[in-house]
């Protein structure tokens, strides 16, 4: 076999010239590298990464770490009540958010709301809600309604609604809905066809995000306590303040177990609902 | 008044009387500048069964969609029965659409929703404001929808999800949905283009039967010449958005089709005989 026959195909295909992508790729890559390097330059006020400080603090950190590795099991009973409060916040928050997300999502998606004015308005509000970080919401709400589970719950609802409405309305936007055209051709109102058809048709999209919101809630509500928004996070913050690392260790392990359990349960549910 | 006398003559309550369709100098230019229909004028009598033939892109779908206002006309007027469709909006337009059933090439069912609730969609236009708001169906709605499913032989699948049905079965459900509107006009946009030949003939026969038994005006888009010849008496030919043929379907010659298509007849212009 001569080398000519292997490189030269028997029938030459009339292939259009391949678009040149490497100049653009190189440009993007070098721009990203330059940007990363620039942000670390102290001269222009970049992030200072002080390697010496890391080395110095290491001993300190190692001592704390060894304390964390010795959980104080006798502390467990005191964590039950706050943990239940956290779970309650997570579940109730996800449930309220699920109920609110249905009309908001249908208003925010084009196939289910052809009216540009109301659609844009709902989307704008949702984007603002999502732009504010959860800890900021929690701080504001604690200031408004006082310390406790209520501001935590409200934070979770806002956070979940933001996620579910954005993700599900975009998923609805990016799929075809020929059945809506048929219903419109038959003289149905938008509201009625949304409820009777678009909602059941999009339910898997919704249930996926509702479960995801629940998983996130357990994680987030563990942190929200730090700004006074109730649950296990407040206890975590308190024990940390007393340098009771054995207790902190118990709380962290508990959060880990609960998060994993919720995730396993929601995976099972997701498979059932699909 | 006239409705009552007709009901008495027929011996049973007919769903509704057929409507004539009239297009007067209709042109459609889409927002992107494509002109899909040019000055089309057309008179279809109540109870006629008419086919519209033409190549892909000739404006068949556009023409049929102007009749229920899914596509607004740029010029001219569309009249169905006592209503002028062009210029109608909101509630009035929905009311007229309620009297015009439509069947699609892709069936357009909600696949995750059961056959029963897909069929009930045909009743939405008849519900009053309160029923619409609360989303409740009346006993009559249920009866009409189930009767329509029975007519097309799909009653045994009433609780199946639409996704679990074959293409032919889905199109039957779509026909039942349109029938449960108790329409005065039935529009069909390439209703058999996604079906295999025997199923295509079955669905066309169904439309023929609806036209004969319910005396509905039926307007059906087809791109296959033999289907137009077999199932309709009158044929309308479109080429590049212009009406180039309007005459009897059965007697249309190959030359007529070549004129409509603007090219020679090819084997794929025929479906093949009914089995
Ligand atoms: N929504 C739209 N926006 C812009 N142009 C359109 C739109 N719908 C159709 N057209 C154009 O209008 C012309 C007529 O299209 P139409 O769908 O009516 O043809 P058709 O005869 O039904 O074709 P087919 O047999 O492929 O369904 C085509 O040139 C098409 O590209
Ligand atoms: Mg078409």
XYZ file of C-alpha atoms and ligand atoms in Angstrom:
581
model
C 0.000 0.000 0.000
C 1.516 3.285 -1.038
C 1.272 6.284 1.266
C -0.612 8.130 -1.469
C -3.681 5.848 -1.245
C -4.051 6.218 2.502
C -3.959 9.997 2.557
C -5.975 10.494 -0.626
C -9.606 9.286 -0.270
C -11.094 7.504 -3.273
C -13.936 10.002 -3.673
C -13.101 13.545 -2.712
C -15.884 15.114 -0.688
C -16.722 18.696 -1.462
C -16.161 19.856 2.096
C -16.712 23.569 2.766
C -13.645 25.268 4.309
C -13.536 24.788 8.048
C -13.993 28.060 9.932
C -10.776 29.198 11.624
C -11.422 29.227 15.356
C -7.885 29.178 16.799
C -7.202 32.941 16.605
C -10.325 33.609 18.657
C -9.623 30.801 21.109
C -6.061 32.022 21.648
C -7.310 35.552 22.190
C -9.917 34.504 24.770
C -7.428 32.265 26.565
C -4.721 34.933 26.819
C -7.248 37.545 27.918
C -8.412 35.259 30.749
C -4.828 34.558 31.821
C -3.951 38.240 31.772
C -7.036 39.078 33.816
C -6.281 36.420 36.444
C -2.705 37.584 36.816
C -3.754 41.225 36.987
C -6.249 40.653 39.805
C -3.425 39.242 41.954
C -1.091 42.211 41.460
C -1.002 44.257 44.683
C 0.208 47.298 42.709
C -3.232 47.793 41.177
C -5.120 46.881 44.327
C -5.600 43.242 43.437
C -6.253 40.407 45.874
C -3.219 39.893 48.077
C -2.304 36.281 48.488
C 0.155 36.298 51.365
C 1.908 32.946 51.347
C 3.935 33.818 54.462
C 0.759 34.359 56.490
C -0.600 30.987 55.387
C 2.585 29.280 56.624
C 2.500 31.156 59.939
C -1.127 30.357 60.656
C -0.722 26.739 59.753
C 0.355 25.640 63.244
C -2.622 27.419 64.703
C -4.926 25.799 62.159
C -3.496 22.362 62.794
C -4.282 22.626 66.489
C -7.872 23.637 65.771
C -8.179 20.872 63.235
C -7.145 18.232 65.766
C -9.778 19.604 68.167
C -12.345 19.297 65.393
C -11.387 15.674 64.917
C -12.532 14.891 68.477
C -16.311 15.355 68.417
C -17.929 15.919 71.764
C -20.708 13.323 71.494
C -22.330 14.386 74.745
C -23.341 17.595 72.996
C -25.704 15.762 70.593
C -28.937 16.123 72.661
C -28.597 19.913 72.670
C -28.411 19.995 68.868
C -31.678 18.106 68.248
C -34.038 21.039 68.800
C -32.127 23.545 66.584
C -31.653 20.884 63.915
C -35.403 20.240 63.838
C -35.947 23.980 63.523
C -33.551 24.085 60.567
C -35.330 21.183 58.864
C -38.668 22.810 59.513
C -37.447 26.038 57.930
C -36.102 24.130 54.948
C -39.291 22.155 54.302
C -41.794 24.921 54.976
C -39.695 27.373 52.954
C -39.491 24.985 49.999
C -43.242 24.311 50.166
C -44.204 27.996 50.246
C -41.724 28.735 47.457
C -43.139 25.866 45.360
C -46.640 27.308 45.629
C -45.474 30.828 44.768
C -43.249 29.670 41.924
C -46.077 28.238 39.811
C -47.918 31.446 38.871
C -44.692 33.478 38.801
C -42.999 31.031 36.434
C -45.969 30.925 34.080
C -45.989 34.733 34.060
C -42.254 34.873 33.378
C -42.196 32.516 30.359
C -43.089 33.696 26.870
C -45.217 30.724 25.732
C -47.410 30.989 28.815
C -47.502 34.798 28.929
C -47.360 36.506 25.534
C -47.837 39.914 27.186
C -44.395 41.566 27.022
C -45.119 44.165 29.717
C -46.161 41.818 32.530
C -43.565 39.222 31.524
C -40.726 41.729 31.656
C -41.977 43.100 34.967
C -42.072 39.671 36.638
C -38.639 38.805 35.250
C -37.172 42.086 36.492
C -38.479 41.517 40.037
C -37.159 37.942 40.062
C -33.747 39.099 38.835
C -33.526 41.691 41.608
C -34.495 39.065 44.206
C -31.825 36.746 42.860
C -29.150 39.449 42.641
C -29.238 40.018 46.424
C -27.113 37.347 48.196
C -28.985 35.126 50.664
C -26.974 36.308 53.660
C -27.828 39.901 52.798
C -31.532 39.025 52.608
C -31.237 37.283 55.972
C -29.526 40.303 57.562
C -32.140 42.705 56.193
C -35.010 40.454 57.288
C -33.533 39.938 60.775
C -33.393 43.695 61.071
C -37.013 43.942 59.927
C -38.774 41.113 61.779
C -36.277 40.316 64.547
C -34.056 37.359 65.412
C -35.525 33.849 64.988
C -36.763 31.316 62.477
C -39.102 33.685 60.627
C -36.423 35.787 58.869
C -34.623 32.541 57.976
C -37.795 31.126 56.493
C -38.465 34.278 54.481
C -34.895 34.255 53.160
C -35.248 30.685 51.989
C -38.558 31.437 50.269
C -37.042 34.391 48.390
C -33.973 32.382 47.444
C -35.986 29.371 46.238
C -38.501 31.434 44.277
C -35.618 33.173 42.509
C -34.013 29.888 41.480
C -37.149 27.977 40.510
C -38.764 30.805 38.545
C -35.605 31.586 36.612
C -34.633 28.020 35.738
C -38.113 26.695 34.978
C -39.279 29.727 32.982
C -36.130 29.515 30.860
C -36.725 25.803 30.314
C -40.307 26.548 29.256
C -39.051 29.275 26.917
C -36.634 26.934 25.199
C -39.139 24.180 24.385
C -41.915 23.961 21.805
C -45.503 24.003 22.956
C -47.572 22.971 19.926
C -50.496 22.027 22.182
C -50.813 25.677 23.220
C -51.202 26.671 19.574
C -53.960 24.086 19.207
C -55.741 25.346 22.320
C -55.403 28.944 21.111
C -56.827 27.918 17.730
C -59.780 26.416 19.607
C -60.529 29.679 21.410
C -59.094 28.912 24.861
C -57.965 31.728 27.152
C -54.276 31.847 28.062
C -54.999 31.272 31.752
C -57.088 28.196 31.186
C -54.659 26.569 28.753
C -51.790 27.299 31.119
C -53.530 25.512 33.968
C -54.943 22.623 31.959
C -51.965 21.948 29.673
C -48.795 23.965 30.227
C -48.653 23.233 33.963
C -49.029 19.429 33.803
C -46.717 19.398 30.780
C -44.015 21.322 32.703
C -44.495 19.564 36.032
C -41.304 17.465 35.771
C -39.323 20.681 35.280
C -40.945 22.143 38.362
C -40.580 19.109 40.613
C -36.894 18.806 39.744
C -36.207 22.369 40.818
C -38.440 22.130 43.903
C -36.396 19.180 45.145
C -33.173 20.985 44.334
C -34.429 23.998 46.301
C -35.135 21.742 49.280
C -31.590 20.341 49.170
C -30.113 23.827 49.015
C -32.354 24.990 51.864
C -30.878 22.516 54.334
C -27.377 23.712 53.475
C -28.185 27.411 53.472
C -30.274 27.391 56.642
C -27.265 25.936 58.460
C -25.433 29.148 57.667
C -28.286 31.631 58.043
C -28.185 31.238 61.841
C -24.901 33.113 61.823
C -26.745 36.365 61.116
C -29.434 35.499 63.667
C -31.926 33.791 61.400
C -32.572 30.766 63.621
C -31.854 27.051 63.357
C -28.691 25.013 63.806
C -26.567 27.840 62.405
C -27.136 29.947 65.488
C -25.875 27.163 67.726
C -22.915 26.658 65.396
C -22.057 30.342 65.627
C -22.412 30.299 69.417
C -20.184 27.230 69.978
C -17.626 28.689 67.582
C -17.614 31.850 69.655
C -16.740 29.772 72.743
C -13.995 27.921 70.835
C -15.859 24.687 71.668
C -14.493 22.854 68.655
C -15.695 19.457 69.875
C -19.282 20.769 69.796
C -18.719 22.472 66.434
C -17.489 19.178 65.087
C -20.691 17.420 66.160
C -22.823 20.082 64.478
C -20.862 19.928 61.227
C -21.125 16.138 61.115
C -24.846 16.344 61.765
C -25.373 18.850 58.946
C -23.386 16.590 56.643
C -25.521 13.552 57.489
C -28.796 15.448 57.097
C -27.755 16.961 53.753
C -26.755 13.547 52.432
C -30.019 11.984 53.614
C -32.125 14.702 52.004
C -30.182 14.361 48.779
C -30.648 10.596 48.717
C -34.367 10.955 49.394
C -34.825 13.585 46.702
C -32.932 11.459 44.186
C -35.354 8.626 44.812
C -38.310 10.999 44.449
C -36.882 12.488 41.262
C -36.610 9.063 39.684
C -40.196 8.314 40.671
C -41.502 11.571 39.220
C -39.647 11.400 35.916
C -84.815 30.455 15.396
C -83.300 28.941 12.252
C -81.202 26.753 14.493
C -84.337 25.293 16.088
C -86.016 24.484 12.791
C -82.876 22.778 11.500
C -82.681 20.752 14.678
C -86.280 19.668 14.242
C -85.690 18.684 10.606
C -82.639 16.615 11.406
C -84.510 14.791 14.119
C -81.698 15.398 16.636
C -79.890 18.465 17.841
C -77.090 19.175 15.359
C -73.987 20.572 17.018
C -74.141 23.674 14.879
C -74.859 24.720 11.342
C -72.013 24.790 8.830
C -70.561 28.173 7.926
C -69.410 29.483 4.566
C -65.887 30.922 4.248
C -65.099 33.996 2.200
C -61.697 35.525 1.482
C -61.684 38.853 -0.251
C -58.402 40.160 -1.648
C -56.404 38.617 1.203
C -52.659 39.283 1.358
C -50.314 38.256 4.156
C -46.825 39.617 4.675
C -45.001 38.279 7.729
C -43.087 40.681 10.005
C -39.800 39.483 8.463
C -40.960 40.717 5.051
C -41.925 37.360 3.484
C -45.109 37.690 1.469
C -46.954 34.377 1.866
C -50.317 35.225 0.250
C -51.007 37.638 -2.619
C -54.498 38.965 -3.218
C -56.364 35.683 -2.708
C -60.145 35.730 -3.155
C -62.170 32.638 -2.442
C -65.752 31.586 -1.737
C -66.459 28.305 -0.008
C -70.064 27.309 0.609
C -71.328 25.898 3.883
C -70.843 22.135 3.956
C -68.256 21.931 1.145
C -65.150 19.767 1.463
C -62.265 21.539 -0.221
C -58.566 20.735 -0.525
C -55.742 23.222 -0.868
C -52.727 21.910 -2.739
C -49.378 23.448 -3.480
C -45.683 22.918 -2.965
C -43.947 23.481 0.336
C -43.805 27.223 0.986
C -46.661 28.051 -1.362
C -48.739 29.498 1.477
C -51.162 26.671 2.329
C -50.649 26.891 6.091
C -50.790 30.660 5.972
C -54.107 30.585 4.105
C -55.707 28.151 6.518
C -54.434 30.117 9.524
C -55.988 33.366 8.358
C -59.395 31.699 8.664
C -59.190 31.361 12.463
C -57.045 34.465 12.908
C -53.869 32.613 13.952
C -52.192 34.642 11.207
C -53.477 38.218 10.837
C -54.067 39.449 7.294
C -52.109 42.411 5.964
C -54.817 43.328 3.440
C -58.298 42.129 2.544
C -60.986 40.521 4.682
C -61.740 37.018 5.903
C -65.353 36.185 6.723
C -66.589 32.996 8.386
C -70.326 32.602 8.740
C -71.632 35.862 10.206
C -68.223 37.044 11.489
C -65.452 39.081 9.921
C -62.292 37.527 11.390
C -59.834 40.205 10.308
C -59.680 42.884 12.981
C -61.173 40.771 15.783
C -59.318 40.639 19.102
C -59.532 39.093 22.542
C -62.872 37.731 23.639
C -64.620 38.190 20.288
C -61.823 36.410 18.413
C -61.807 33.525 20.911
C -65.555 33.167 20.450
C -65.221 32.866 16.663
C -62.308 30.435 17.053
C -64.539 28.301 19.226
C -66.653 27.643 16.114
C -63.665 26.685 13.963
C -61.969 23.362 14.681
C -58.373 22.809 13.579
C -56.209 19.733 13.059
C -52.433 19.914 12.699
C -49.729 17.891 10.995
C -47.949 17.318 14.326
C -51.214 16.501 16.228
C -50.378 19.213 18.823
C -51.502 17.284 21.885
C -50.089 17.828 25.358
C -48.141 14.574 25.536
C -48.030 14.282 29.339
C -51.751 14.944 29.664
C -54.323 12.181 29.287
C -56.583 11.816 26.251
C -59.635 12.952 28.213
C -58.179 16.278 29.296
C -56.663 16.870 25.851
C -60.122 16.445 24.346
C -61.783 18.731 26.893
C -59.666 21.597 25.524
C -62.214 21.722 22.702
C -64.822 22.823 25.239
C -62.848 25.764 26.649
C -64.267 28.326 24.222
C -67.830 27.491 25.279
C -67.248 27.970 29.015
C -68.568 31.131 30.623
C -66.386 33.595 32.509
C -66.859 31.917 35.887
C -66.171 28.406 34.591
C -63.087 29.707 32.789
C -61.851 31.396 35.950
C -62.392 28.349 38.152
C -61.334 25.897 35.450
C -64.313 23.598 36.001
C -65.991 21.466 33.352
C -69.740 20.962 33.144
C -71.514 17.639 32.752
C -72.308 18.637 29.169
C -68.619 19.333 28.447
C -67.738 15.844 29.638
C -70.530 14.271 27.602
C -69.580 16.098 24.388
C -65.880 15.255 24.793
C -66.534 11.568 25.489
C -68.987 11.330 22.581
C -66.362 12.880 20.287
C -63.796 10.312 21.461
C -66.304 7.564 20.814
C -66.917 8.904 17.290
C -63.241 8.551 16.381
C -62.963 5.180 18.142
C -60.634 6.338 20.923
C -62.910 5.954 23.941
C -60.985 2.944 25.243
C -57.811 5.075 25.479
C -59.497 7.902 27.374
C -57.182 7.662 30.416
C -53.934 7.084 28.488
C -51.355 9.798 28.216
C -51.191 11.207 24.700
C -47.503 10.227 24.547
C -48.493 6.560 24.835
C -50.487 6.641 21.578
C -49.389 5.968 18.007
C -49.371 8.804 15.479
C -52.677 7.730 13.958
C -54.277 7.465 17.394
C -52.962 10.888 18.365
C -54.461 12.398 15.228
C -57.795 10.776 16.080
C -57.682 12.361 19.530
C -56.839 15.686 17.895
C -59.892 15.249 15.652
C -62.005 14.482 18.737
C -60.666 17.650 20.385
C -61.729 19.673 17.340
C -65.110 17.888 17.139
C -65.884 18.587 20.777
C -65.856 22.277 19.867
C -69.066 21.417 17.960
C -67.552 23.487 15.180
C -69.113 25.017 12.096
C -65.885 24.768 10.110
C -63.102 22.191 10.283
C -59.615 23.197 9.165
C -56.883 20.614 8.662
C -53.273 21.595 7.971
C -51.576 18.588 6.355
C -53.348 16.199 8.743
C -51.791 13.063 7.273
C -48.274 14.231 6.417
C -46.803 12.512 9.505
C -48.681 9.238 9.029
C -48.032 6.027 7.097
C -50.239 5.417 4.011
C -52.934 3.148 5.543
C -53.296 5.429 8.578
C -53.353 8.443 6.281
C -56.276 6.966 4.353
C -58.078 6.151 7.605
C -57.728 9.735 8.865
C -58.818 11.174 5.509
C -61.868 8.894 5.570
C -62.629 10.196 9.046
C -62.633 13.769 7.712
C -64.797 12.694 4.791
C -67.259 11.128 7.195
C -67.346 14.235 9.394
C -68.122 16.315 6.341
C -70.882 13.954 5.217
C -72.493 13.228 8.585
C -72.137 16.536 10.373
C -72.428 18.680 7.248
C -69.369 20.669 8.322
C -67.401 22.880 5.998
C -64.034 21.116 5.733
C -60.903 22.780 4.401
C -57.841 20.545 4.218
C -54.253 21.275 3.164
C -52.634 18.445 1.247
C -49.474 18.181 -0.711
C -50.308 14.823 -2.298
C -52.376 15.031 -5.466
C -54.090 11.647 -5.204
C -55.437 12.393 -1.720
C -56.917 15.637 -2.996
C -58.541 13.814 -5.930
C -59.933 10.966 -3.844
C -61.337 12.759 -0.861
C -62.401 16.226 -1.955
C -64.724 17.504 -4.617
C -63.183 20.922 -5.030
C -59.514 21.791 -5.121
C -57.681 25.065 -4.716
C -54.131 25.369 -6.023
C -51.589 27.770 -4.570
C -48.242 28.709 -6.064
C -46.012 31.318 -4.456
C -48.947 32.678 -2.477
C -51.183 33.104 -5.519
C -54.355 31.223 -6.273
C -53.613 29.416 -9.543
C -56.339 26.766 -9.614
C -59.901 26.548 -8.336
C -61.999 23.757 -9.712
C -63.193 20.189 -9.360
C -60.672 17.884 -7.680
C -61.555 14.532 -9.219
C -61.187 15.760 -12.769
C -57.991 17.736 -12.199
C -55.494 16.578 -14.801
C -51.778 15.999 -14.505
C -51.358 19.190 -16.490
C -53.372 21.070 -13.840
C -51.102 19.729 -11.109
C -47.993 20.573 -13.098
C -49.311 24.093 -13.409
C -49.915 24.308 -9.633
C -46.558 22.807 -8.772
C -44.757 24.741 -11.481
C -42.810 21.561 -12.337
C -43.339 18.028 -13.591
C -45.177 15.439 -11.472
C -42.833 13.277 -9.405
C -43.532 9.931 -7.732
C -43.426 11.534 -4.285
C -46.429 13.699 -5.194
C -48.603 10.612 -4.770
C -49.311 8.594 -1.640
C -50.593 5.412 -3.280
C -54.024 3.789 -3.312
C -56.130 3.114 -0.257
C -55.734 -0.428 0.939
N -44.122 32.747 11.045
C -43.546 33.045 9.865
N -42.701 34.088 9.776
C -42.110 34.398 8.610
N -42.306 33.744 7.461
C -43.146 32.700 7.460
C -43.793 32.292 8.679
N -44.564 31.218 8.396
C -44.389 30.974 7.078
N -43.541 31.855 6.510
C -43.139 31.916 5.098
O -44.297 32.105 4.314
C -44.255 31.293 3.150
C -45.460 30.371 3.123
O -45.367 29.467 4.212
P -46.482 28.418 4.568
O -46.108 27.818 5.860
O -47.809 29.049 4.477
O -46.294 27.373 3.371
P -46.916 25.933 3.204
O -47.508 25.905 1.853
O -47.785 25.596 4.336
O -45.626 25.032 3.219
P -45.427 23.537 3.825
O -46.004 22.597 2.817
O -43.932 23.396 3.905
O -46.098 23.498 5.133
C -42.922 30.558 3.199
O -42.023 31.256 2.388
C -42.512 30.614 4.637
O -41.115 30.660 4.747
Mg -47.622 24.162 5.963
